[in-house]
Amino acid sequence: MRRLFRSSSLRVAAFYTAAFALSVVALGVITLLSARAALGRQFESRILSESTSLTREYQTEGLTGVIDAVRERDTTPGALDYGLQSPTGAAIAGKLATARAPAGWSVVDTPKKYGGAEANRVYVSPLAGGYRLLVGDDADRVEALDKVLIRSFLLAFLGVIVLGVAGGYGLSRGVHRRLASINGTAEAIIDGDLTRRVPVRGGDDDLDRLAITLNRMLDRISGLMDNVKQVSTDIAHDLRTPLTRLRQKLEAQVGHGEASESALTDLDAILGTFAALLRISQIESGARRAAFRATDLTTTAATVVEAFAPSAEDAGCSLRLEAGEPVVIEGDPELLTQMLANLVENALRHGGAGVAVRVVCSRKGGAATVAVIDNGSGVPPQDRERLFDRFFRLEASRSTPGAGLGLSLVAAVVKLHDAEVSLHDAAPGLEARVVFPGRPEWNIGAFQS
């Protein structure tokens, strides 16, 4: 949900919603001012028209005619308010007769029938003989219209905000889902699953066209990767066969010369390198997942320690296992054994004379961990990550046995099991730690069953 609210599509929708809402506000202000001005003109025009009509009636009918007209119109529902005053200012007729206002336009307060006062917009016309005619109307009618308009535009504004937010959220959610599927495909490909493709909805929109283009690119990359793997595998197979025959011939000559024995040793190293490369390629392809089953890391570690203990003792080194109850995971037992064997062999070979190596198995927070810890000379921090690269060796002279593929195979096995491997300073020495993510099915009961 937090990602959704940070998405660019939602920000764009929010921007356009805000712009449209501001447009509604601007339109409302313009409409309000225009309506108020038009109503004001109509308001004053009606008053002036009534004032002119009564002035003519005064001229034709005299004072009596105006008094009768004012009294008649003053009692008519919905009519304007009127007033007639004598030259001395005394009230003669009409509701506004008691109002005090100068000639022309003014606003006066008049008492209401049931108490209180109301504001009236009044026009005062002087008549012949000093009489004054007052014609006006309730000024609150304009204010009432203002309130109606403001309320209407406020509701429209809120409606725009609600529809904009709902529409923006729906649009952003749809785009977010499709982008999430693209991102999920990319993450799966990064993790090694080159068979994944971006789903296409068939709407022929921009995202569909992008998905089709990405899928074509992935097909091309997958084809190139398959070609590279096939070429590497073919080279390894093609070279291994004649090398094996050569080894057999040299083996037949063992004892007839020191050169034959040396050549045989070199050939064994070459064949071992090819075997390791083929094994790493097989592991990285994911073909070994079919052999996964419940496996106890503690038992696997005990087997490796038992196998390496005699050679470690002969070399003046120590090797021991530190583990309690079974630590069960889902994995390939053979590959896990090979992984631990490579880590232990690496620690014994490069830890130095008299190195002490510990293999520790534990479970914490559902995650299973196996670590190989030595108290040797350690590895510089800048070189630790490169140890998992193929053919990389700290010893530039490469005088010691090995091709630099042991830890590469470890990395391949770790990746196949969705685990993580890391190297840490053991102060002194080096700790190689492999952490397998916890899963509900990884428990002792599953292993025992």
Short mmCIF file of C-alpha atoms in Angstrom, two decimals:
data_model
loop_
_atom_site.label_atom_id
_atom_site.label_comp_id
_atom_site.label_asym_id
_atom_site.label_seq_id
_atom_site.Cartn_x
_atom_site.Cartn_y
_atom_site.Cartn_z
CA MET A 1 0.00 0.00 0.00
CA ARG A 2 2.85 2.39 0.80
CA ARG A 3 4.38 1.74 -2.62
CA LEU A 4 1.03 2.46 -4.23
CA PHE A 5 0.83 5.88 -2.62
CA ARG A 6 4.38 6.60 -3.81
CA SER A 7 3.62 5.61 -7.40
CA SER A 8 4.04 8.14 -10.20
CA SER A 9 0.61 7.31 -11.68
CA LEU A 10 -1.10 8.25 -8.41
CA ARG A 11 0.92 11.48 -8.23
CA VAL A 12 -0.13 12.37 -11.78
CA ALA A 13 -3.78 11.62 -10.95
CA ALA A 14 -3.51 13.75 -7.79
CA PHE A 15 -1.98 16.60 -9.80
CA TYR A 16 -4.80 16.59 -12.35
CA THR A 17 -7.41 16.27 -9.60
CA ALA A 18 -5.94 19.30 -7.84
CA ALA A 19 -5.80 21.25 -11.12
CA PHE A 20 -9.43 20.39 -11.92
CA ALA A 21 -10.51 21.27 -8.37
CA LEU A 22 -8.80 24.66 -8.66
CA SER A 23 -10.58 25.15 -11.99
CA VAL A 24 -13.90 24.47 -10.25
CA VAL A 25 -13.01 27.00 -7.55
CA ALA A 26 -12.07 29.63 -10.17
CA LEU A 27 -15.27 28.93 -12.11
CA GLY A 28 -17.29 29.20 -8.90
CA VAL A 29 -15.78 32.56 -7.99
CA ILE A 30 -16.36 33.95 -11.50
CA THR A 31 -19.93 32.62 -11.56
CA LEU A 32 -20.65 34.00 -8.09
CA LEU A 33 -19.34 37.46 -8.95
CA SER A 34 -21.16 37.50 -12.29
CA ALA A 35 -24.45 36.31 -10.79
CA ARG A 36 -24.16 38.78 -7.95
CA ALA A 37 -23.54 41.65 -10.34
CA ALA A 38 -26.43 40.61 -12.62
CA LEU A 39 -28.78 40.20 -9.67
CA GLY A 40 -27.71 43.55 -8.27
CA ARG A 41 -28.45 45.25 -11.56
CA GLN A 42 -31.82 43.51 -11.79
CA PHE A 43 -32.52 44.39 -8.16
CA GLU A 44 -31.82 48.10 -8.67
CA SER A 45 -33.57 48.20 -12.07
CA ARG A 46 -36.81 46.91 -10.51
CA ILE A 47 -36.65 49.48 -7.72
CA LEU A 48 -35.96 52.33 -10.15
CA SER A 49 -38.80 51.18 -12.40
CA GLU A 50 -41.27 51.21 -9.48
CA SER A 51 -39.99 54.60 -8.31
CA THR A 52 -40.45 56.12 -11.79
CA SER A 53 -43.96 54.63 -12.10
CA LEU A 54 -45.09 56.09 -8.76
CA THR A 55 -43.52 59.45 -9.58
CA ARG A 56 -45.61 59.64 -12.76
CA GLU A 57 -48.69 58.61 -10.81
CA TYR A 58 -48.02 61.49 -8.37
CA GLN A 59 -47.79 63.84 -11.31
CA THR A 60 -51.11 62.61 -12.80
CA GLU A 61 -53.19 61.54 -9.78
CA GLY A 62 -51.74 63.79 -7.15
CA LEU A 63 -50.88 62.99 -3.54
CA THR A 64 -54.07 60.99 -2.93
CA GLY A 65 -53.40 58.73 -5.90
CA VAL A 66 -49.81 58.00 -4.74
CA ILE A 67 -50.99 57.27 -1.17
CA ASP A 68 -53.59 54.79 -2.45
CA ALA A 69 -51.04 53.17 -4.78
CA VAL A 70 -48.44 52.84 -1.99
CA ARG A 71 -50.95 51.32 0.43
CA GLU A 72 -52.26 48.91 -2.21
CA ARG A 73 -48.81 47.72 -3.31
CA ASP A 74 -47.51 47.53 0.25
CA THR A 75 -50.04 44.82 1.04
CA THR A 76 -49.44 42.81 -2.14
CA PRO A 77 -47.46 39.57 -1.44
CA GLY A 78 -44.02 39.52 -3.04
CA ALA A 79 -44.08 43.22 -3.84
CA LEU A 80 -41.39 45.72 -2.99
CA ASP A 81 -41.36 47.87 0.12
CA TYR A 82 -42.68 51.45 -0.15
CA GLY A 83 -42.83 54.60 1.89
CA LEU A 84 -44.19 58.16 1.54
CA GLN A 85 -43.03 61.01 3.75
CA SER A 86 -44.26 64.59 4.14
CA PRO A 87 -42.02 67.62 3.59
CA THR A 88 -41.35 67.61 7.34
CA GLY A 89 -40.32 63.93 7.27
CA ALA A 90 -43.49 62.63 8.89
CA ALA A 91 -44.69 59.18 7.82
CA ILE A 92 -47.71 59.23 5.49
CA ALA A 93 -47.97 55.66 4.11
CA GLY A 94 -45.97 52.45 3.58
CA LYS A 95 -43.56 50.27 5.52
CA LEU A 96 -40.61 52.52 4.74
CA ALA A 97 -42.35 55.73 5.76
CA THR A 98 -40.43 55.89 9.04
CA ALA A 99 -37.00 55.25 7.46
CA ARG A 100 -34.45 58.00 7.52
CA ALA A 101 -32.39 58.08 4.35
CA PRO A 102 -30.97 60.76 2.04
CA ALA A 103 -31.98 61.12 -1.60
CA GLY A 104 -30.61 58.41 -3.87
CA TRP A 105 -29.41 54.95 -2.92
CA SER A 106 -28.84 53.82 0.65
CA VAL A 107 -29.24 50.82 2.95
CA VAL A 108 -31.57 51.19 5.94
CA ASP A 109 -32.66 48.81 8.70
CA THR A 110 -36.40 48.34 9.14
CA PRO A 111 -38.16 46.39 11.89
CA LYS A 112 -39.54 42.97 11.09
CA LYS A 113 -43.10 41.94 11.87
CA TYR A 114 -42.05 39.44 14.55
CA GLY A 115 -39.09 41.34 15.94
CA GLY A 116 -35.60 42.05 14.78
CA ALA A 117 -34.55 44.15 11.83
CA GLU A 118 -33.78 43.58 8.18
CA ALA A 119 -31.53 45.47 5.79
CA ASN A 120 -33.25 47.12 2.83
CA ARG A 121 -31.70 48.57 -0.28
CA VAL A 122 -33.72 51.83 -0.71
CA TYR A 123 -33.97 54.48 -3.42
CA VAL A 124 -35.34 57.87 -2.28
CA SER A 125 -37.01 60.10 -4.92
CA PRO A 126 -37.97 63.73 -4.10
CA LEU A 127 -41.49 64.70 -5.27
CA ALA A 128 -42.94 68.09 -6.01
CA GLY A 129 -44.02 69.98 -2.88
CA GLY A 130 -41.21 68.52 -0.75
CA TYR A 131 -42.65 65.02 -0.44
CA ARG A 132 -40.31 62.01 -0.58
CA LEU A 133 -40.99 58.59 -2.11
CA LEU A 134 -39.05 55.56 -0.82
CA VAL A 135 -38.92 52.27 -2.77
CA GLY A 136 -36.75 49.35 -1.63
CA ASP A 137 -36.36 45.62 -1.22
CA ASP A 138 -34.82 43.17 1.19
CA ALA A 139 -31.01 43.15 0.61
CA ASP A 140 -30.77 39.65 2.11
CA ARG A 141 -32.13 38.17 -1.12
CA VAL A 142 -28.78 38.76 -2.79
CA GLU A 143 -27.00 37.22 0.20
CA ALA A 144 -29.35 34.22 0.03
CA LEU A 145 -28.44 33.68 -3.61
CA ASP A 146 -24.76 33.92 -2.70
CA LYS A 147 -25.20 31.18 -0.13
CA VAL A 148 -27.02 28.94 -2.62
CA LEU A 149 -24.29 29.39 -5.22
CA ILE A 150 -21.49 28.88 -2.68
CA ARG A 151 -23.16 25.72 -1.36
CA SER A 152 -23.65 24.35 -4.87
CA PHE A 153 -20.05 24.94 -5.88
CA LEU A 154 -18.79 23.57 -2.58
CA LEU A 155 -20.68 20.33 -3.23
CA ALA A 156 -19.32 20.27 -6.77
CA PHE A 157 -15.80 20.85 -5.44
CA LEU A 158 -16.12 17.99 -2.96
CA GLY A 159 -17.55 15.78 -5.70
CA VAL A 160 -14.57 16.54 -7.94
CA ILE A 161 -12.15 15.72 -5.10
CA VAL A 162 -13.90 12.43 -4.27
CA LEU A 163 -14.20 11.34 -7.91
CA GLY A 164 -10.64 12.43 -8.63
CA VAL A 165 -9.21 10.56 -5.66
CA ALA A 166 -11.28 7.44 -6.40
CA GLY A 167 -10.45 7.54 -10.10
CA GLY A 168 -6.80 8.27 -9.44
CA TYR A 169 -6.55 5.45 -6.93
CA GLY A 170 -8.24 3.01 -9.32
CA LEU A 171 -6.02 4.08 -12.23
CA SER A 172 -2.89 3.95 -10.09
CA ARG A 173 -3.83 0.55 -8.67
CA GLY A 174 -4.30 -0.91 -12.15
CA VAL A 175 -1.03 0.53 -13.43
CA HIS A 176 0.73 -0.51 -10.21
CA ARG A 177 -0.42 -4.12 -10.63
CA ARG A 178 0.89 -4.29 -14.16
CA LEU A 179 4.19 -2.65 -13.24
CA ALA A 180 4.44 -5.02 -10.27
CA SER A 181 4.08 -7.99 -12.65
CA ILE A 182 6.88 -6.56 -14.80
CA ASN A 183 9.02 -6.00 -11.71
CA GLY A 184 8.28 -9.52 -10.45
CA THR A 185 9.34 -10.98 -13.78
CA ALA A 186 12.56 -8.96 -13.69
CA GLU A 187 13.29 -10.12 -10.13
CA ALA A 188 12.69 -13.76 -11.12
CA ILE A 189 15.07 -13.39 -14.06
CA ILE A 190 17.68 -11.80 -11.78
CA ASP A 191 17.32 -14.84 -9.51
CA GLY A 192 18.13 -17.08 -12.48
CA ASP A 193 14.72 -18.07 -13.89
CA LEU A 194 15.24 -17.09 -17.53
CA THR A 195 11.98 -18.79 -18.55
CA ARG A 196 9.80 -16.10 -16.95
CA ARG A 197 8.04 -13.62 -19.25
CA VAL A 198 6.03 -10.43 -18.69
CA PRO A 199 2.26 -11.16 -18.88
CA VAL A 200 0.38 -9.47 -21.76
CA ARG A 201 -3.29 -8.54 -21.24
CA GLY A 202 -4.12 -8.20 -24.93
CA GLY A 203 -5.36 -4.60 -24.72
CA ASP A 204 -2.69 -3.31 -27.12
CA ASP A 205 -2.00 -0.35 -24.85
CA ASP A 206 1.38 1.18 -24.00
CA LEU A 207 2.11 -1.31 -21.22
CA ASP A 208 1.18 -4.27 -23.45
CA ARG A 209 3.50 -3.02 -26.18
CA LEU A 210 6.23 -2.55 -23.57
CA ALA A 211 5.63 -6.11 -22.28
CA ILE A 212 5.83 -7.53 -25.81
CA THR A 213 9.10 -5.67 -26.44
CA LEU A 214 10.56 -6.87 -23.14
CA ASN A 215 9.53 -10.45 -23.86
CA ARG A 216 11.21 -10.32 -27.27
CA MET A 217 14.34 -8.99 -25.60
CA LEU A 218 14.21 -11.74 -22.97
CA ASP A 219 13.74 -14.38 -25.66
CA ARG A 220 16.82 -13.06 -27.41
CA ILE A 221 18.88 -12.96 -24.19
CA SER A 222 17.71 -16.44 -23.21
CA GLY A 223 18.70 -17.78 -26.63
CA LEU A 224 22.13 -16.21 -26.39
CA MET A 225 22.61 -17.58 -22.86
CA ASP A 226 21.57 -21.05 -23.97
CA ASN A 227 24.05 -20.84 -26.83
CA VAL A 228 26.85 -19.78 -24.46
CA LYS A 229 26.02 -22.57 -22.01
CA GLN A 230 25.78 -25.11 -24.80
CA VAL A 231 29.12 -24.02 -26.25
CA SER A 232 30.77 -24.21 -22.81
CA THR A 233 29.27 -27.63 -22.16
CA ASP A 234 30.26 -28.89 -25.61
CA ILE A 235 33.84 -27.65 -25.14
CA ALA A 236 34.08 -29.33 -21.75
CA HIS A 237 32.71 -32.61 -23.11
CA ASP A 238 34.82 -32.52 -26.26
CA LEU A 239 38.02 -31.82 -24.33
CA ARG A 240 37.29 -34.24 -21.53
CA THR A 241 37.10 -37.25 -23.86
CA PRO A 242 40.57 -36.94 -25.47
CA LEU A 243 42.09 -35.89 -22.12
CA THR A 244 40.65 -39.00 -20.51
CA ARG A 245 42.15 -41.17 -23.26
CA LEU A 246 45.49 -39.42 -22.84
CA ARG A 247 45.34 -40.05 -19.11
CA GLN A 248 44.73 -43.74 -19.69
CA LYS A 249 47.75 -43.92 -21.97
CA LEU A 250 49.95 -42.06 -19.47
CA GLU A 251 48.68 -44.25 -16.65
CA ALA A 252 49.82 -47.26 -18.61
CA GLN A 253 53.30 -45.71 -18.69
CA VAL A 254 53.48 -45.00 -14.93
CA GLY A 255 56.70 -46.36 -13.50
CA HIS A 256 58.62 -45.90 -16.77
CA GLY A 257 59.47 -42.29 -16.07
CA GLU A 258 58.94 -39.37 -13.74
CA ALA A 259 57.60 -37.23 -16.62
CA SER A 260 54.66 -39.58 -17.12
CA GLU A 261 53.66 -39.33 -13.47
CA SER A 262 53.90 -35.54 -13.56
CA ALA A 263 51.83 -35.38 -16.74
CA LEU A 264 49.25 -37.67 -15.16
CA THR A 265 48.97 -35.36 -12.16
CA ASP A 266 48.46 -32.35 -14.43
CA LEU A 267 45.80 -34.17 -16.43
CA ASP A 268 43.93 -35.07 -13.24
CA ALA A 269 43.89 -31.39 -12.33
CA ILE A 270 42.55 -30.44 -15.80
CA LEU A 271 39.88 -33.13 -15.66
CA GLY A 272 38.90 -31.99 -12.18
CA THR A 273 38.50 -28.43 -13.46
CA PHE A 274 36.26 -29.56 -16.31
CA ALA A 275 34.21 -31.72 -13.94
CA ALA A 276 33.75 -28.77 -11.59
CA LEU A 277 32.67 -26.48 -14.45
CA LEU A 278 30.14 -29.02 -15.69
CA ARG A 279 28.81 -29.52 -12.18
CA ILE A 280 28.42 -25.76 -11.61
CA SER A 281 26.63 -25.42 -14.96
CA GLN A 282 24.28 -28.26 -14.04
CA ILE A 283 23.51 -26.71 -10.66
CA GLU A 284 22.89 -23.23 -12.10
CA SER A 285 20.41 -24.67 -14.61
CA GLY A 286 18.16 -25.71 -11.70
CA ALA A 287 17.96 -29.32 -12.85
CA ARG A 288 18.94 -30.61 -9.39
CA ARG A 289 15.81 -29.28 -7.68
CA ALA A 290 14.10 -32.57 -8.47
CA ALA A 291 16.36 -34.24 -5.87
CA PHE A 292 15.24 -31.97 -3.02
CA ARG A 293 14.02 -33.66 0.15
CA ALA A 294 14.10 -33.11 3.92
CA THR A 295 17.77 -33.01 4.90
CA ASP A 296 19.36 -32.59 8.31
CA LEU A 297 22.26 -30.12 8.14
CA THR A 298 23.62 -31.47 11.43
CA THR A 299 23.93 -35.00 10.02
CA THR A 300 25.43 -33.68 6.78
CA ALA A 301 27.97 -31.61 8.70
CA ALA A 302 28.86 -34.58 10.92
CA THR A 303 29.56 -36.70 7.83
CA VAL A 304 31.86 -34.03 6.37
CA VAL A 305 33.70 -33.48 9.65
CA GLU A 306 34.19 -37.22 10.08
CA ALA A 307 35.59 -37.49 6.54
CA PHE A 308 38.07 -34.61 6.92
CA ALA A 309 39.08 -35.21 10.56
CA PRO A 310 41.91 -37.73 9.86
CA SER A 311 43.62 -35.58 7.21
CA ALA A 312 43.23 -32.48 9.39
CA GLU A 313 44.82 -34.29 12.33
CA ASP A 314 47.70 -35.48 10.17
CA ALA A 315 48.32 -31.89 9.09
CA GLY A 316 48.40 -30.67 12.69
CA CYS A 317 44.99 -28.97 12.44
CA SER A 318 41.82 -29.47 14.45
CA LEU A 319 38.27 -29.91 13.14
CA ARG A 320 35.15 -30.23 15.27
CA LEU A 321 31.38 -29.99 14.96
CA GLU A 322 29.22 -27.75 17.18
CA ALA A 323 25.54 -28.65 16.86
CA GLY A 324 22.58 -29.55 19.01
CA GLU A 325 19.22 -30.81 17.78
CA PRO A 326 18.64 -31.59 14.07
CA VAL A 327 18.52 -28.59 11.74
CA VAL A 328 16.23 -29.72 8.90
CA ILE A 329 15.85 -27.98 5.54
CA GLU A 330 14.55 -28.95 2.10
CA GLY A 331 17.46 -29.56 -0.23
CA ASP A 332 19.70 -31.86 -2.22
CA PRO A 333 21.76 -33.91 0.30
CA GLU A 334 24.58 -34.59 -2.17
CA LEU A 335 24.99 -30.93 -3.12
CA LEU A 336 24.80 -29.79 0.50
CA THR A 337 27.51 -32.28 1.40
CA GLN A 338 29.66 -31.00 -1.45
CA MET A 339 29.05 -27.41 -0.32
CA LEU A 340 30.17 -28.11 3.25
CA ALA A 341 33.12 -30.19 2.05
CA ASN A 342 34.35 -27.30 -0.10
CA LEU A 343 34.03 -24.84 2.77
CA VAL A 344 35.86 -27.11 5.22
CA GLU A 345 38.59 -27.94 2.68
CA ASN A 346 39.03 -24.25 1.91
CA ALA A 347 39.41 -23.42 5.62
CA LEU A 348 41.92 -26.23 6.24
CA ARG A 349 43.94 -25.50 3.10
CA HIS A 350 44.17 -21.70 3.42
CA GLY A 351 43.86 -21.20 7.17
CA GLY A 352 47.55 -21.83 7.79
CA ALA A 353 49.54 -24.30 9.90
CA GLY A 354 47.77 -25.55 13.02
CA VAL A 355 44.47 -23.91 12.11
CA ALA A 356 41.40 -24.80 14.20
CA VAL A 357 38.18 -25.17 12.23
CA ARG A 358 34.68 -25.32 13.69
CA VAL A 359 31.48 -26.30 11.84
CA VAL A 360 28.43 -24.79 13.60
CA CYS A 361 24.81 -25.71 12.83
CA SER A 362 21.93 -23.75 14.38
CA ARG A 363 18.42 -22.47 13.85
CA LYS A 364 17.27 -18.99 14.81
CA GLY A 365 13.93 -17.37 14.06
CA GLY A 366 13.00 -20.15 11.66
CA ALA A 367 16.15 -19.70 9.54
CA ALA A 368 18.70 -22.51 9.40
CA THR A 369 22.38 -21.57 9.55
CA VAL A 370 25.57 -23.51 8.98
CA ALA A 371 28.92 -21.78 9.45
CA VAL A 372 32.54 -22.87 8.94
CA ILE A 373 34.82 -20.83 11.21
CA ASP A 374 38.61 -20.90 11.36
CA ASN A 375 41.20 -18.99 13.37
CA GLY A 376 43.64 -18.60 10.50
CA SER A 377 45.02 -15.55 8.75
CA GLY A 378 41.64 -14.48 7.35
CA VAL A 379 40.86 -12.66 4.10
CA PRO A 380 41.07 -8.91 3.41
CA PRO A 381 37.56 -7.34 3.31
CA GLN A 382 38.02 -6.07 -0.26
CA ASP A 383 38.66 -9.63 -1.52
CA ARG A 384 35.88 -11.50 0.29
CA GLU A 385 33.15 -11.08 -2.33
CA ARG A 386 35.54 -11.98 -5.17
CA LEU A 387 36.28 -15.36 -3.56
CA PHE A 388 33.03 -16.67 -5.11
CA ASP A 389 34.08 -15.71 -8.65
CA ARG A 390 35.22 -18.52 -10.89
CA PHE A 391 39.00 -19.08 -11.03
CA PHE A 392 39.68 -16.27 -8.53
CA ARG A 393 42.47 -17.08 -6.04
CA LEU A 394 44.08 -14.89 -3.41
CA GLU A 395 47.42 -16.47 -4.22
CA ALA A 396 48.51 -14.75 -7.42
CA SER A 397 51.31 -17.24 -8.02
CA ARG A 398 48.82 -20.18 -7.90
CA SER A 399 51.46 -22.45 -6.43
CA THR A 400 49.00 -24.39 -4.29
CA PRO A 401 46.66 -27.03 -5.78
CA GLY A 402 43.22 -26.02 -6.98
CA ALA A 403 41.58 -24.09 -9.81
CA GLY A 404 39.59 -21.51 -7.84
CA LEU A 405 36.23 -23.21 -8.44
CA GLY A 406 35.46 -24.58 -4.96
CA LEU A 407 33.70 -21.48 -3.64
CA SER A 408 32.04 -20.88 -7.03
CA LEU A 409 30.38 -24.27 -6.62
CA VAL A 410 29.38 -23.27 -3.07
CA ALA A 411 27.74 -20.10 -4.44
CA ALA A 412 25.85 -22.14 -7.07
CA VAL A 413 24.53 -24.60 -4.45
CA VAL A 414 23.52 -21.75 -2.14
CA LYS A 415 21.62 -20.00 -4.94
CA LEU A 416 19.86 -23.22 -5.91
CA HIS A 417 18.56 -23.51 -2.33
CA ASP A 418 17.43 -19.83 -2.19
CA ALA A 419 19.94 -19.30 0.60
CA GLU A 420 22.60 -16.63 1.24
CA VAL A 421 26.32 -17.06 1.79
CA SER A 422 28.54 -14.41 3.34
CA LEU A 423 32.07 -14.09 4.68
CA HIS A 424 32.82 -12.40 8.01
CA ASP A 425 35.85 -11.58 10.10
CA ALA A 426 36.18 -14.19 12.89
CA ALA A 427 38.87 -12.12 14.68
CA PRO A 428 41.12 -13.94 14.03
CA GLY A 429 40.29 -15.99 10.99
CA LEU A 430 37.32 -16.17 8.66
CA GLU A 431 33.70 -17.25 9.05
CA ALA A 432 31.81 -18.56 6.01
CA ARG A 433 28.11 -18.41 6.91
CA VAL A 434 25.24 -19.92 4.89
CA VAL A 435 21.69 -18.96 5.92
CA PHE A 436 18.68 -20.90 4.61
CA PRO A 437 15.36 -18.99 4.84
CA GLY A 438 12.82 -20.47 7.23
CA ARG A 439 9.78 -22.33 5.92
CA PRO A 440 6.89 -23.95 7.85
CA GLU A 441 7.62 -27.40 6.42
CA TRP A 442 11.25 -27.35 7.67
CA ASN A 443 10.81 -29.02 11.03
CA ILE A 444 12.04 -32.02 12.87
CA GLY A 445 8.75 -33.87 12.45
CA ALA A 446 8.99 -33.71 8.67
CA PHE A 447 12.50 -35.09 8.83
CA GLN A 448 11.59 -37.88 11.23
CA SER A 449 8.57 -38.91 9.18
#
